[in-house]
Short mmCIF file of C-alpha atoms in Angstrom, two decimals:
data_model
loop_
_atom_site.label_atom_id
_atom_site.label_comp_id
_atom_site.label_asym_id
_atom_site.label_seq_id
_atom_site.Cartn_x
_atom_site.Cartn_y
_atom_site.Cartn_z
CA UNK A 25 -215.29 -84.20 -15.25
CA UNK A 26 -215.37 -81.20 -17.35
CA UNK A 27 -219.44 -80.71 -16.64
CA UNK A 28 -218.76 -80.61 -13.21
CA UNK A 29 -215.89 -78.56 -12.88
CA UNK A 30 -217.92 -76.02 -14.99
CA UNK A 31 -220.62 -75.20 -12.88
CA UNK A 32 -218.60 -73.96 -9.79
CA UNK A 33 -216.98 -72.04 -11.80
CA UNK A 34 -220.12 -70.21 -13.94
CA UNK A 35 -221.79 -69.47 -10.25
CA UNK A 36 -218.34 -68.46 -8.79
CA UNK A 37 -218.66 -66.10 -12.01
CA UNK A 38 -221.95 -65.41 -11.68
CA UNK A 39 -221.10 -63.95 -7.98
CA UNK A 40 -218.29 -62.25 -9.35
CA UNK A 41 -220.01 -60.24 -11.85
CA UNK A 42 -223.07 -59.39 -9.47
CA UNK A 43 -220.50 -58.22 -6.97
CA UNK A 44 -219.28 -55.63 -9.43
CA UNK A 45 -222.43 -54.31 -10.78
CA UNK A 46 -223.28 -54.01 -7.03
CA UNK A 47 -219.79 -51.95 -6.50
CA UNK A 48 -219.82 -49.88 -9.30
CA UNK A 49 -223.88 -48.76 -9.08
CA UNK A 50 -222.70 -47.94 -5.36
CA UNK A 51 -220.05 -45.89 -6.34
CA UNK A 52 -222.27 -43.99 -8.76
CA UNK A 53 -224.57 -43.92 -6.23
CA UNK A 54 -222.64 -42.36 -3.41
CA UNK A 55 -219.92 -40.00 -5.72
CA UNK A 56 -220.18 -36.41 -4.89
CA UNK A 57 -222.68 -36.80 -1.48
CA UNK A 58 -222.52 -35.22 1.82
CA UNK A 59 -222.22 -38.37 4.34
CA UNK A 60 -222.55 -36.09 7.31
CA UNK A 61 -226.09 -35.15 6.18
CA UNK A 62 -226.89 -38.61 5.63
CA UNK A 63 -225.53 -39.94 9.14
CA UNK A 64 -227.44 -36.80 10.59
CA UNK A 65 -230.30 -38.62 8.89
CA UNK A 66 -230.21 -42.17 9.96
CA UNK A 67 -228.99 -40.89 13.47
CA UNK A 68 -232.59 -38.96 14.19
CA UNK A 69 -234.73 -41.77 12.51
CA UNK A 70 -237.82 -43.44 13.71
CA UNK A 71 -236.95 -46.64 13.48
CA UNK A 72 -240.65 -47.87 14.71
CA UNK A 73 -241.85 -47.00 11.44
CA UNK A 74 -239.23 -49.49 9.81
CA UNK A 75 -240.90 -52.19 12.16
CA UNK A 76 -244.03 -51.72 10.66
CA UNK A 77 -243.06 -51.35 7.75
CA UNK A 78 -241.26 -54.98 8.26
CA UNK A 79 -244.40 -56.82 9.15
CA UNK A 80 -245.69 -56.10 6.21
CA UNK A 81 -242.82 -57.69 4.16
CA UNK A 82 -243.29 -60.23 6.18
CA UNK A 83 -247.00 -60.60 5.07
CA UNK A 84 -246.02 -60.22 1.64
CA UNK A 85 -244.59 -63.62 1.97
CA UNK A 86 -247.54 -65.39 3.48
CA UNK A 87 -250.04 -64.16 0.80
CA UNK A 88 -247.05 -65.41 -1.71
CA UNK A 89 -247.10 -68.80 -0.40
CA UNK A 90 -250.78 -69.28 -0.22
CA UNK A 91 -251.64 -67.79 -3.54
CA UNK A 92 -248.98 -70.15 -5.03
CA UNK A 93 -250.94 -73.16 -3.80
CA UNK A 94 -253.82 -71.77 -5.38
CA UNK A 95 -251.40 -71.69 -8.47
CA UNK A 96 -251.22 -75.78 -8.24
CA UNK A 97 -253.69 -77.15 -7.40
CA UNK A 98 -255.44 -77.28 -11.07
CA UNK A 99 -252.58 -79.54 -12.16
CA UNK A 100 -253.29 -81.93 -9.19
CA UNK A 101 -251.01 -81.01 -6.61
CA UNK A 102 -252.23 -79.69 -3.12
CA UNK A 103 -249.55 -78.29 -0.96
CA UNK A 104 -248.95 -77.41 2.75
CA UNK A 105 -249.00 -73.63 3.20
CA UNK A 106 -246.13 -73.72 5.38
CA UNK A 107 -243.56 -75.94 2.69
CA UNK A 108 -244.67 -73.10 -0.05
CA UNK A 109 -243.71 -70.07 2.58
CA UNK A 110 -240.18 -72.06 3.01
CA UNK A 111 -239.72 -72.36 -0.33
CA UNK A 112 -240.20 -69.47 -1.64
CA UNK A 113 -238.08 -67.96 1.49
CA UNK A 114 -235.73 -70.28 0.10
CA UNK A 115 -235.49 -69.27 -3.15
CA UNK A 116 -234.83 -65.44 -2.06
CA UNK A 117 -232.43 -66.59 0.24
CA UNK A 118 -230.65 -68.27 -2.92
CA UNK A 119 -231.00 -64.94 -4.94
CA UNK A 120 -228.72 -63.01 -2.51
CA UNK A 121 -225.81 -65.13 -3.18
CA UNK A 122 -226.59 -66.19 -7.26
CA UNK A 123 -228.82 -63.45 -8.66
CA UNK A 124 -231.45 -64.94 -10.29
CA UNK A 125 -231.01 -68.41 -9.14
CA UNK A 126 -234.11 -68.16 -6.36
CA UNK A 127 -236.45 -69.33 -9.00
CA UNK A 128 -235.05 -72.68 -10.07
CA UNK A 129 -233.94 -72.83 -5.93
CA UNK A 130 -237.73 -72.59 -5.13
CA UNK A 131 -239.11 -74.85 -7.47
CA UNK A 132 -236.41 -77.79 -6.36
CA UNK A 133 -236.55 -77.10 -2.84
CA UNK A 134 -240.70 -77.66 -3.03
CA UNK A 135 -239.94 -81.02 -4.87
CA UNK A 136 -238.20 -81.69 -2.29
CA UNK A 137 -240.94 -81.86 0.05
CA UNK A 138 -243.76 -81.99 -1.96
CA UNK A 139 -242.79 -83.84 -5.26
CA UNK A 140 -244.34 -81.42 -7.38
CA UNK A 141 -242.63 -81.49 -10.71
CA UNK A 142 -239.96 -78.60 -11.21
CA UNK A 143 -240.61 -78.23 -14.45
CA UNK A 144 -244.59 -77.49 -13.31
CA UNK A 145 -243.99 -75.67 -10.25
CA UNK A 146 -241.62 -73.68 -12.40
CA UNK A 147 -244.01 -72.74 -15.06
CA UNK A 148 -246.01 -71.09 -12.02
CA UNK A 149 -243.17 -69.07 -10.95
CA UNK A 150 -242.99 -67.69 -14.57
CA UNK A 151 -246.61 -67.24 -14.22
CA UNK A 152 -245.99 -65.44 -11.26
CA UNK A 153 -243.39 -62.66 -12.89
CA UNK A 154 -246.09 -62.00 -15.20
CA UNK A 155 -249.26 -61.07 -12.64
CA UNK A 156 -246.34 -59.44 -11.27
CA UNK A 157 -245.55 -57.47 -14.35
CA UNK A 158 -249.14 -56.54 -14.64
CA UNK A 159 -249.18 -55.30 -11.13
CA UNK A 160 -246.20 -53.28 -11.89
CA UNK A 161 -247.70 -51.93 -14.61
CA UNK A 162 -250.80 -50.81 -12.42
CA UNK A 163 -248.46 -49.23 -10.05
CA UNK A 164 -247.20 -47.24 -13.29
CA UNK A 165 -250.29 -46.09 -14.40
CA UNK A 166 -251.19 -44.87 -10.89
CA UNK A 167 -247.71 -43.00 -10.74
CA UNK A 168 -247.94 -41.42 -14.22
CA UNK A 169 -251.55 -40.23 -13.40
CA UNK A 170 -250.44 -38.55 -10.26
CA UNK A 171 -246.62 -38.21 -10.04
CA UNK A 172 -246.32 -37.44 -14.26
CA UNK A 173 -243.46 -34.32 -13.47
CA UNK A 174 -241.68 -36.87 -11.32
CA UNK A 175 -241.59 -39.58 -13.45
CA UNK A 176 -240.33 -37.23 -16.27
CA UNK A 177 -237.66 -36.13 -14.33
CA UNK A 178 -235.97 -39.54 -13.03
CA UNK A 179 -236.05 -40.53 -16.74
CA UNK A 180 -234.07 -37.82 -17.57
CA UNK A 181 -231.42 -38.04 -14.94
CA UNK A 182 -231.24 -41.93 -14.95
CA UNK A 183 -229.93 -41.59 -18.05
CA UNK A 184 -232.15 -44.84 -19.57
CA UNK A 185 -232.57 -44.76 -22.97
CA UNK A 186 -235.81 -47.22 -24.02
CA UNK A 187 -235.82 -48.81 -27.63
CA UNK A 188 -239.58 -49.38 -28.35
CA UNK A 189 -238.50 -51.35 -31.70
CA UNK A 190 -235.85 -53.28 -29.89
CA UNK A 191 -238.69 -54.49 -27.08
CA UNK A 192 -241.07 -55.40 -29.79
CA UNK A 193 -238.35 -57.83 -31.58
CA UNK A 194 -238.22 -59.74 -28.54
CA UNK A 195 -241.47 -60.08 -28.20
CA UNK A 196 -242.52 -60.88 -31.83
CA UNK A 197 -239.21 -63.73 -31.56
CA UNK A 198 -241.09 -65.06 -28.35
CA UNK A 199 -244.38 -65.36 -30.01
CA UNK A 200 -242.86 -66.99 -33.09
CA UNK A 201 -241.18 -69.44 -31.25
CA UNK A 202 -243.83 -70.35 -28.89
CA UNK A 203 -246.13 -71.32 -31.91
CA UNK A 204 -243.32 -73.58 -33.60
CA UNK A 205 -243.14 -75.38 -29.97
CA UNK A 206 -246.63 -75.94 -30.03
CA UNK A 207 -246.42 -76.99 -33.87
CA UNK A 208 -243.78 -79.48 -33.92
CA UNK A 209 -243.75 -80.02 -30.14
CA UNK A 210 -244.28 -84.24 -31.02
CA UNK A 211 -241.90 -84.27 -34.05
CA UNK A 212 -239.21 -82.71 -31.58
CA UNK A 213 -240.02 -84.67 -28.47
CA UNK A 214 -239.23 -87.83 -30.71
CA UNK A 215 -235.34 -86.51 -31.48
CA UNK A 216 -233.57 -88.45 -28.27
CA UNK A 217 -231.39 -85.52 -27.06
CA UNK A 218 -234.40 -82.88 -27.73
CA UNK A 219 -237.15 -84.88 -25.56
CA UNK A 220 -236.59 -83.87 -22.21
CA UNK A 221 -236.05 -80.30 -23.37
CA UNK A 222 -239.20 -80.46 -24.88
CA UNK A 223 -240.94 -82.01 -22.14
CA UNK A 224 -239.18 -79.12 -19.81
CA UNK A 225 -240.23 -76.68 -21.69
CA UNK A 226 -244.06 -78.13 -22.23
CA UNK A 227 -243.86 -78.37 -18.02
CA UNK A 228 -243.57 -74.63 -18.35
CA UNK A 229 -246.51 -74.18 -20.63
CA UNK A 230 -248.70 -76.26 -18.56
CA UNK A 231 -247.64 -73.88 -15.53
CA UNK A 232 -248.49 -70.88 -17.18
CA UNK A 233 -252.09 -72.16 -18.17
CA UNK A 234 -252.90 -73.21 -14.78
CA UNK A 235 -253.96 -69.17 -14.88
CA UNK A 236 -257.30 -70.53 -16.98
CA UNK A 237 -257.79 -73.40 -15.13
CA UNK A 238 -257.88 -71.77 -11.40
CA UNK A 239 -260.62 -72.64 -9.44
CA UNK A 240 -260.61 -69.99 -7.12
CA UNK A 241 -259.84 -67.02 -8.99
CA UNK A 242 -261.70 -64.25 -6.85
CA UNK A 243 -258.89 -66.06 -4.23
CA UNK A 244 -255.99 -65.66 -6.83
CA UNK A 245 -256.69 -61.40 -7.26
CA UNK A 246 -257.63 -60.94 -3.63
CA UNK A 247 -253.98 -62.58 -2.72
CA UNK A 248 -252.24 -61.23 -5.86
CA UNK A 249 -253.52 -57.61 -4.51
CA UNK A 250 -253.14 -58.42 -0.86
CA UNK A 251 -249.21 -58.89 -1.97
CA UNK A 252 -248.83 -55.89 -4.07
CA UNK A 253 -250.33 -53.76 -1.22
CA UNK A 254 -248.13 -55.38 1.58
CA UNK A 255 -245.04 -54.17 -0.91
CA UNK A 256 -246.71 -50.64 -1.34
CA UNK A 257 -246.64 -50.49 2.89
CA UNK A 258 -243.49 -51.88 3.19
CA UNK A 259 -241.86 -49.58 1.09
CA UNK A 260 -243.91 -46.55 2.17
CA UNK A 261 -243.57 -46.55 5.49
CA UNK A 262 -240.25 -46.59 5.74
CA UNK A 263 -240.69 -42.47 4.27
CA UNK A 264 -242.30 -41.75 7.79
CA UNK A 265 -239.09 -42.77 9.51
CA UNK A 266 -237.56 -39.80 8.02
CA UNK A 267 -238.51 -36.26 9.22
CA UNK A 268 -237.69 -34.55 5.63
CA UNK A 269 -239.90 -37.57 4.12
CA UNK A 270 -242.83 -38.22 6.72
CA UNK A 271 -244.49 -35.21 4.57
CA UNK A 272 -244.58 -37.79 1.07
CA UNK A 273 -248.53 -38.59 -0.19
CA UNK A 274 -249.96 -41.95 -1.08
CA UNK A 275 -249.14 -41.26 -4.63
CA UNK A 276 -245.22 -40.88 -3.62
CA UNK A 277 -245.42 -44.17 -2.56
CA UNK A 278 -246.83 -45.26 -5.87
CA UNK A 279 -243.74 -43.67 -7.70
CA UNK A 280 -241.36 -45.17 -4.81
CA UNK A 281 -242.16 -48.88 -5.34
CA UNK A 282 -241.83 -48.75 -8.64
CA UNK A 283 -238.48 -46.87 -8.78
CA UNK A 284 -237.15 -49.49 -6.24
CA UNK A 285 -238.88 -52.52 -8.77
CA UNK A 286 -236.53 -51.27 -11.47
CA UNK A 287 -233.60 -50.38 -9.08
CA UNK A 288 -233.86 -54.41 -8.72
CA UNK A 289 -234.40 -55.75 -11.56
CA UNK A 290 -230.73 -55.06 -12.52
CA UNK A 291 -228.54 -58.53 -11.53
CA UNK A 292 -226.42 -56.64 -8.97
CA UNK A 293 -225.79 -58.94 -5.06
CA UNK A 294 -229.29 -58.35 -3.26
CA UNK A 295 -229.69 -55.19 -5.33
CA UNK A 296 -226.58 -53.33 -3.69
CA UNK A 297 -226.10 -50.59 -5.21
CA UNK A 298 -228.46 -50.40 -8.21
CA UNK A 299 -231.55 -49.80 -5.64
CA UNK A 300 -229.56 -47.16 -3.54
CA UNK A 301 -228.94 -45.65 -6.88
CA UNK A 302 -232.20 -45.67 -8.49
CA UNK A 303 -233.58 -44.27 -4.98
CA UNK A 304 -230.94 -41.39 -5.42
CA UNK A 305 -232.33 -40.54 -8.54
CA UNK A 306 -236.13 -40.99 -7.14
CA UNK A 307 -235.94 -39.03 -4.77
CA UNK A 308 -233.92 -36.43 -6.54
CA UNK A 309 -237.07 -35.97 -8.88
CA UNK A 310 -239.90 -36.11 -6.16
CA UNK A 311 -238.14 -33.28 -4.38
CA UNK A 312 -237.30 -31.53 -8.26
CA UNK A 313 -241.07 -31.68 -8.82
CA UNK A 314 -242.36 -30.10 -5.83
CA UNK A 315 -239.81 -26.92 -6.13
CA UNK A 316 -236.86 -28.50 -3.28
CA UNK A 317 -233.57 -29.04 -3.55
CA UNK A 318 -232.00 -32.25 -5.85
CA UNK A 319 -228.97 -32.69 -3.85
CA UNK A 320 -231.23 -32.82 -0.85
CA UNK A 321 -233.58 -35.24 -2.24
CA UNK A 322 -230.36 -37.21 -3.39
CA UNK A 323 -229.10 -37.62 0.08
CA UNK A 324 -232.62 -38.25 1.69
CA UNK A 325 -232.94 -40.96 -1.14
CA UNK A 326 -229.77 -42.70 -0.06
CA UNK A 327 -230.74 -42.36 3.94
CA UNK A 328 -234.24 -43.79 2.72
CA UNK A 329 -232.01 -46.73 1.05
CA UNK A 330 -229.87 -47.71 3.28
CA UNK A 331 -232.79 -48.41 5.91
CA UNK A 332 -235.27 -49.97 3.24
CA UNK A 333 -232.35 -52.21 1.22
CA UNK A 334 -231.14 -53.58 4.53
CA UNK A 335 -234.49 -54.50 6.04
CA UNK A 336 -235.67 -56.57 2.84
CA UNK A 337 -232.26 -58.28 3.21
CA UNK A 338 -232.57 -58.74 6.66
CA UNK A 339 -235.97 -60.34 5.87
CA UNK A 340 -234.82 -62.42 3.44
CA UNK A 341 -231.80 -64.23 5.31
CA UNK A 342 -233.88 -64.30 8.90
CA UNK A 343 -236.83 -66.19 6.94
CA UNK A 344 -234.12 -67.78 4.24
CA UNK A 345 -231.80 -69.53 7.29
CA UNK A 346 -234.53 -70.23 8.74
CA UNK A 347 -236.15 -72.24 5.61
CA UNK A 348 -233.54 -74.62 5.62
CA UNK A 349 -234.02 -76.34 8.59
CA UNK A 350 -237.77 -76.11 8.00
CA UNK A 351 -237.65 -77.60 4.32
CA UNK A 352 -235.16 -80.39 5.84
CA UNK A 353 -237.42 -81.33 8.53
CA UNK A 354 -240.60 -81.20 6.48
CA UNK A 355 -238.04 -83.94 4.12
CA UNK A 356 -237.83 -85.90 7.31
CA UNK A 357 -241.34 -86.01 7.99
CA UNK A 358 -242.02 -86.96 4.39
CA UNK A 359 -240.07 -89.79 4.33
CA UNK A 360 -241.17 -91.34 7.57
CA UNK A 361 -244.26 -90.94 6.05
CA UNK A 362 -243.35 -92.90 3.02
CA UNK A 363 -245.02 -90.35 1.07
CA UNK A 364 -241.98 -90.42 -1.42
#
């Protein structure tokens, strides 16, 4: 009884707690800002550059799904295109209500219709964050070679304060750790209550390796870059709806997506209020570094936000409600089919 009654109660929590980051980055965000400007703003946009800018989020998600069959097929399991697109739409979908939940949601909602292991499919969705990460980092190294003043200045005003010593602890612990897994991986799998931890966590380990076992990995960059550019377009775009930011370079874009990727990557309800925020402070430091006005490029920041922030959520619950009767008819199917 007390198991159960728990876990309604951590995601009700969960929610909670997401909802407030959400409000209170929102507040920072919009404290001290002229809303007429920004209504002026949306009011006199070109909202055909949002639609284009839409198809290739859209995109993004296809490339996703088949890259992530390329991900599974080395431990055995060859999946429909269309059940990977639905699950991973699923597993955003999930996000927007539990931050951080679309993972695990993903991974059981293609068992569901695939029987791929969780604990595998999982592994590759860790995988995943990591290209990701790299791609990121790419993106970084493209910004600080051609946006370095900008980049400089949104440190500055976000007010983020990096520990380099703190980042390496966690790192070192991780690396530790994963040896004494590997060490006494069949002493602990032999403890009753430890053995389907460990053969969880092993699961994970095989996901991650599939990386050195792909058998199409000219397929795996080509879609891993095909993804990252669809994000880069998406996110671009959006500038030219925007007469005071249809003027911003290729290189602007660079520095855009990856102020957004960190806006995100704080736990806050479909990243309310922490993206609008970080985009505040973005723009604020593209306009610092090419001699305009901050408050200006705060405001055009928040009118770029509040068209790119609703269109990825838009995206997400369109293709997300849609999922679910996809994944439960692809079920269906699978069952007729006596295929579980």
């Amino acid at each position: 009884m007390d198991k159960t009654s728990k876990s309604p109660l951590k995601s009700i929590l969960t929610i909670v707690i997401s909802l407030a980051f959400a409000g209170f980055f929102l507040w920072l965000a919009l404290k001290g800002l002229d809303f007429k400007v920004i209504r002026a703003s949306l009011a006199k946009a070109n909202y055909l550059w949002v639609l284009f800018a839409a198809v290739f989020g859209l995109l993004a998600y296809w490339f996703r799904a088949i890259r992530w069959n390329l991900m599974l097929e080395p431990m055995g399991h060859k999946i429909s295109d269309s059940n990977a697109l639905w699950s991973i739409s699923f597993g955003y979908l999930m996000n927007l209500t539990i931050p951080r939940s679309g993972e695990v949601a993903r991974a059981t909602a293609l068992y569901g219709v695939e029987k791929v292991p969780v604990d595998k499919s999982f592994g590759t969705i860790i995988l995943e964050r990591v290209v990701d990460l790299v791609c990121m980092l790419g993106f970084l190294g493209l910004t600080l070679l051609f946006k370095y003043d900008a980049i400089l200045s949104f440190y500055k005003n976000s007010g983020i304060q990096i520990n380099p010593n703190k980042i390496l602890l966690v790192l070192l612990i991780l690396a530790v750790g994963s040896v004494l897994f590997f060490v006494y991986k069949k002493k602990l799998a032999g403890v009753p209550f430890l053995g389907k931890i460990v053969g969880f966590i092993d699961g994970i380990f095989q996901g991650l390796a599939t990386i050195f076992k792909l058998k199409e990995k000219g397929k795996f960059i080509l879609y891993t870059l095909a993804i990252w550019i669809s994000y880069y377009f998406a996110a671009y775009l959006v500038c030219f709806a925007l007469p005071e930011t249809s003027q911003f370079t290729l290189a602007d874009g660079f520095f855009i997506i990856v102020v957004g990727t960190l806006g995100m990557i704080i736990p806050a309800s479909g990243g309310i209020g922490a993206y609008n925020l970080a985009m505040k402070y973005g723009f604020m430091a593209l306009f610092l570094s090419v001699g305009k006005s901050a408050d200006l490029g705060g405001e055009m920041g928040l009118t770029y936000s509040f068209i790119s922030l609703p269109l990825q959520i838009v995206i997400m619950l369109v293709m997300g409600l849609i999922s679910i009767p996809m994944l439960a008819k692809a079920r269906n199917a699978a069952v007729a089919d006596k295929d579980f």
